[in-house]
């Protein structure tokens, strides 16, 4: 069931080698029986996209073949596979880029984000969102209501990362949370912590523009970790900086939690006094599972917002400059595909 | 360490038999070494106080000796036992009325609210808050900051009951909660659910005055259970009504939770289709443990409020009419001791 | 990839209407791309099979079309779909009969057993194990090592039900467990509780033959609930009998758990004193998720056994008598397909 | 209520300074109202006792005043305080050495082991078990049945440490556990893992005498970590060795757990690939809470044993040589007080 206006050829940004990202003509793949075809409208740019561009790898995944990058995106369904209800054509959606193998042990255990053989849009093995048309498993194209903008639909992905961190941090009513780093993930984690009823949400961030953003969202801001309170229930670490990773543990109360989201060195130096004598636990965040419906519900109910974080929108044709001339004052840039 | 102005004789409302509640002169007991003496300023009236008055029993606890009732109260410390810092004299406090035996299995397991031998202010074995002076374990007199009113200090107890229910309901970001009954506990549960980031909070309540209160707090109101949504994550049952207890289970999604707070018949008729085929779990609420600091933090941060629930304040001398001529339109009455 | 010896026609027991179960010739369906074809060797008979036979329904599922029953079975792979490694041909397997829709909310949340649209071998919508050849999703055909017999391979299903109950009961090292009913599920629950390190495992069972089986497995046996200890950590209810369901709650310590596995009346009468004042929680068991590898590991390591429970083996041709002339002294009957 | 035969003077081993441990005459303190007086019969020697002896400190606790060491011990009640039932005189007991402040936040939250102001027998602030008579809170003197020996009563403490680790490791039926280090804690962890129904229990240990002990208990032994399986559910780290701490993470499956019990360097180098991409969590163990009744139940039921671990028993008078001339081939030495 394909809408006749879907073209056979489209444009997409293809990564050929480190530093070699080109806008090219590509074929449009028609959806398989259980897929839909999404016309992309907005794509967010993430730190891992920058790793892919500069280093040709994202953690353990190495780019060997030409790859369309981009994993934060939404758009509109323009065609459906034969097993999918054609009424979905025209639906606005946010795309969950993670496609596990449902037969895997991890998926069967209820943690599909940990399947080592998962496919992921914009990672080696599956072309991502920086193209006009993306075919994707229908279940991964989550409907968004009218009140949620295209930019917000693209932001469900990073909000999902932050939500996974906040869930692991077990933020509770009246609790105290400390977040290190006020980039997009840290700012979403702050919003989600406040929305969870935390009594105090503290953010450590040295850059004034980001301090301002954090304060505007209702967090208490500290320029450095030393000035932040000790004895918080949970620390959500979003910088990846070695000394912050280490010293952060001393800011957590006995029985509290440290959650590492930020990517940094291959090893982290972890202090044993808080881990052993205070039983502070350490948790890492690998993407997300079952977050899209929750995040979309919160966006629809205006419990969290993306407006103050999306500080720039640029046209699709200009996407390259986000990699070659990034503006350090921007928090999140959205690439629009008209 | 006793403030000289503490008198030897005070006034208190003593329950002698069902229906026989008298204002009498009573001795003021001086604090034991680990206790403080609290001059009570505000006392809330709870449904269980009415059971005690009318039936001479509260569930399994039977009144056999004269008893000062009242378990929702706060005031000011006027004297301290010899092991307690005298700097606490003058401190405004909210009293946690539950005093477990810390050697009990339940307390050692981390659930001190389940100790079967616990003492409880206003229950047989320990005189409660409807008197001018109450001696209490110092750890049970929790400091409240200036921004929290005397009425709010007295309300920490019912808010703690609601918080225990919300905790067991595992209300989460973006979730859907259904609360049956908009009395004080239901209204606090609604506030706490909203503060926890629930995407939707539904309240079932037939009485217009309470519907109005629930709506003003931000909940979606339904006059009857049939009109409430099905497929919620959690149901917090605050009515004790048999048919609501039964039918409520059908409104919960597979894997969701039902929490019974409301007191009703000795047995409940529970439908097996949701319990077995959908694995909806059932949890009851027996008071609370470790809730005072969390509730006081939320009150201090204005994340929850008591103003719209305290619909009447009456002087200590007039307390009896709350039992003999209760006004069904009131939500919560506070008795003030000047 | 089909083994040439697979015939086109086979025999199977087809339920046409309540009480009307016939051995018939049926076509052999070839495996779809992601399926394998299993030649069945052993099938267990379960109480729900008897409900299907006598009433034409199993709880909410009603038989409207002819149906091959049987959901406890194992065998050998004789053909594979085109996406499956042909090396699996010849492999001995135990079949997990539950096939969820992996796009469902419940599957994505990690509880695939709760997907309301799941398919299930031997339930309306999917022919079961009482036929010679069953095509099934390859991931549902779990390999079993040589040390695990055909009967044991068929028993992984009821052991999985018991394991789900033991997991929900949170049986822990040194704990006390009470199991009501020593049918197959109860006896497996007793074995699993002992294997979990419970300090005491009590079984209530009035029938001498089953008492003997329970005692032989290491449980302490009581002829009636009144004689069983109170104050256990967990109760696993396997009878479905109304009075046992009700009174069992009074045998559980504060903060303990009741798990209902046994099927009985549509409603259960649940006492509120243990549920509310002691916070005893109620959990139901709907099949299982991610249990096959764990159960097969335990069978392989001889941590649990099936020999003393399989009290009869009968040939395929004689299967009907298991429904029409059941022997109440048997615990579990296995139907062998040579 | 004091038994007349309790003397006023006793003998005890007093640590005055690093390396300076002397057998001295000491007064016998009579029990306070809520205490009992225990005549010690057996004391285990633990690694932390050796830290105290050699360095005058145990982690963050520094010895400044003369201190009787020893925290693994049991004996018989010879006198009781006035609030305690005199029937307890004569009772054989195992002493839980941890005495929290029950008003502390941590105790009220249900984790009394994390109270930073806890007292602990044999740590600075409370004289320990290497003396003839120890007065202790009655609730901390746990009765042991006749079938549990004096040595086993003394071993409840290290078994409790191992149990805390096994609990945090979430060892489950059919799971796979890896334990690094076969000292007393590692060997008890292995026994408890087997008793919990783990399908496979692997122990890494280079020393032949300890390998033999682990194998005799039913574990699979590997001389080095490299030879141990990867993909286990849980790792229980009992060596404190930096490279084992680091590399161990790579042996855990996605979503599994690492538990650090062993004491080592102040910081640990933790690899981020397993922590972040596989969400392997890290947990530390600080003593125990609510373990005594569970451990005693398991000892009484012969689910675990101490005989093969207690490789030496020496008289009280000779205790010093356990510090000055320890035998590296011994696993656990018990000091007997006749």
Coordinates of C-alpha atoms in Angstrom, one line a residue, chain A residues 59-61 105-106 109 111 113-114 168 231 245-246 253-255 260-262 265-273 275-286, chain D residues 59-61 105-106 109 111 113-114 168 231 245-246 253-255 260-262 265-273 275-286:
Chain A
X59 CA 32.0 3.1 20.8
X60 CA 32.3 -0.5 19.6
X61 CA 30.5 0.1 16.3
X105 CA 17.9 -13.7 25.4
X106 CA 17.9 -10.0 26.4
X109 CA 14.3 -11.1 29.6
X111 CA 15.6 -5.6 28.3
X113 CA 18.0 -2.5 24.6
X114 CA 20.8 -4.9 25.6
X168 CA 17.7 4.0 37.1
X231 CA 24.2 13.7 50.5
X245 CA 32.9 10.5 37.7
X246 CA 35.2 9.9 40.6
X253 CA 24.0 9.5 50.6
X254 CA 24.4 5.9 52.0
X255 CA 22.3 3.6 49.9
X260 CA 26.6 7.1 34.2
X261 CA 25.1 8.4 31.0
X262 CA 28.0 10.6 29.7
X265 CA 37.3 7.3 28.9
X266 CA 37.3 3.6 28.5
X267 CA 37.9 3.1 32.2
X268 CA 36.6 5.0 35.2
X269 CA 38.3 5.4 38.5
X270 CA 35.6 4.6 41.1
X271 CA 36.2 5.3 44.8
X272 CA 35.6 2.3 47.1
X273 CA 34.6 4.1 50.3
X275 CA 30.7 2.0 47.0
X276 CA 31.5 -0.4 49.8
X277 CA 31.0 1.4 53.1
X278 CA 27.9 3.3 51.9
X279 CA 26.7 0.8 49.4
X280 CA 26.3 3.5 46.7
X281 CA 25.5 1.5 43.5
X282 CA 26.7 2.3 39.9
X283 CA 24.4 1.9 36.9
X284 CA 25.1 2.7 33.2
X285 CA 22.6 3.7 30.6
X286 CA 22.4 1.9 27.2
Chain D
X59 CA 39.1 1.3 56.6
X60 CA 37.8 4.7 58.0
X61 CA 37.8 3.6 61.6
X105 CA 17.7 8.0 58.6
X106 CA 19.3 4.8 57.3
X109 CA 14.8 3.6 55.6
X111 CA 19.1 -0.3 55.9
X113 CA 23.8 -1.4 58.2
X114 CA 24.4 2.0 56.6
X168 CA 22.8 -8.3 46.0
X231 CA 28.5 -14.5 30.3
X245 CA 38.1 -6.1 39.9
X246 CA 38.6 -4.6 36.4
X253 CA 26.3 -11.0 30.7
X254 CA 24.3 -7.9 29.6
X255 CA 22.1 -6.8 32.5
X260 CA 32.4 -6.1 45.5
X261 CA 33.0 -7.7 48.9
X262 CA 36.8 -7.9 48.9
X265 CA 42.8 -0.3 47.0
X266 CA 41.0 3.0 47.7
X267 CA 39.9 3.3 44.1
X268 CA 39.0 0.7 41.5
X269 CA 39.4 0.9 37.8
X270 CA 36.1 0.0 36.3
X271 CA 35.6 -0.7 32.6
X272 CA 32.9 1.4 30.9
X273 CA 32.0 -0.9 28.1
X275 CA 28.9 -0.8 32.6
X276 CA 27.4 1.4 29.9
X277 CA 26.8 -0.7 26.8
X278 CA 25.8 -3.8 28.8
X279 CA 24.3 -2.1 31.8
X280 CA 26.2 -4.3 34.2
X281 CA 25.6 -2.8 37.7
X282 CA 28.1 -2.5 40.5
X283 CA 27.2 -3.1 44.2
X284 CA 29.3 -3.0 47.3
X285 CA 28.7 -4.9 50.6
X286 CA 28.7 -3.1 53.9

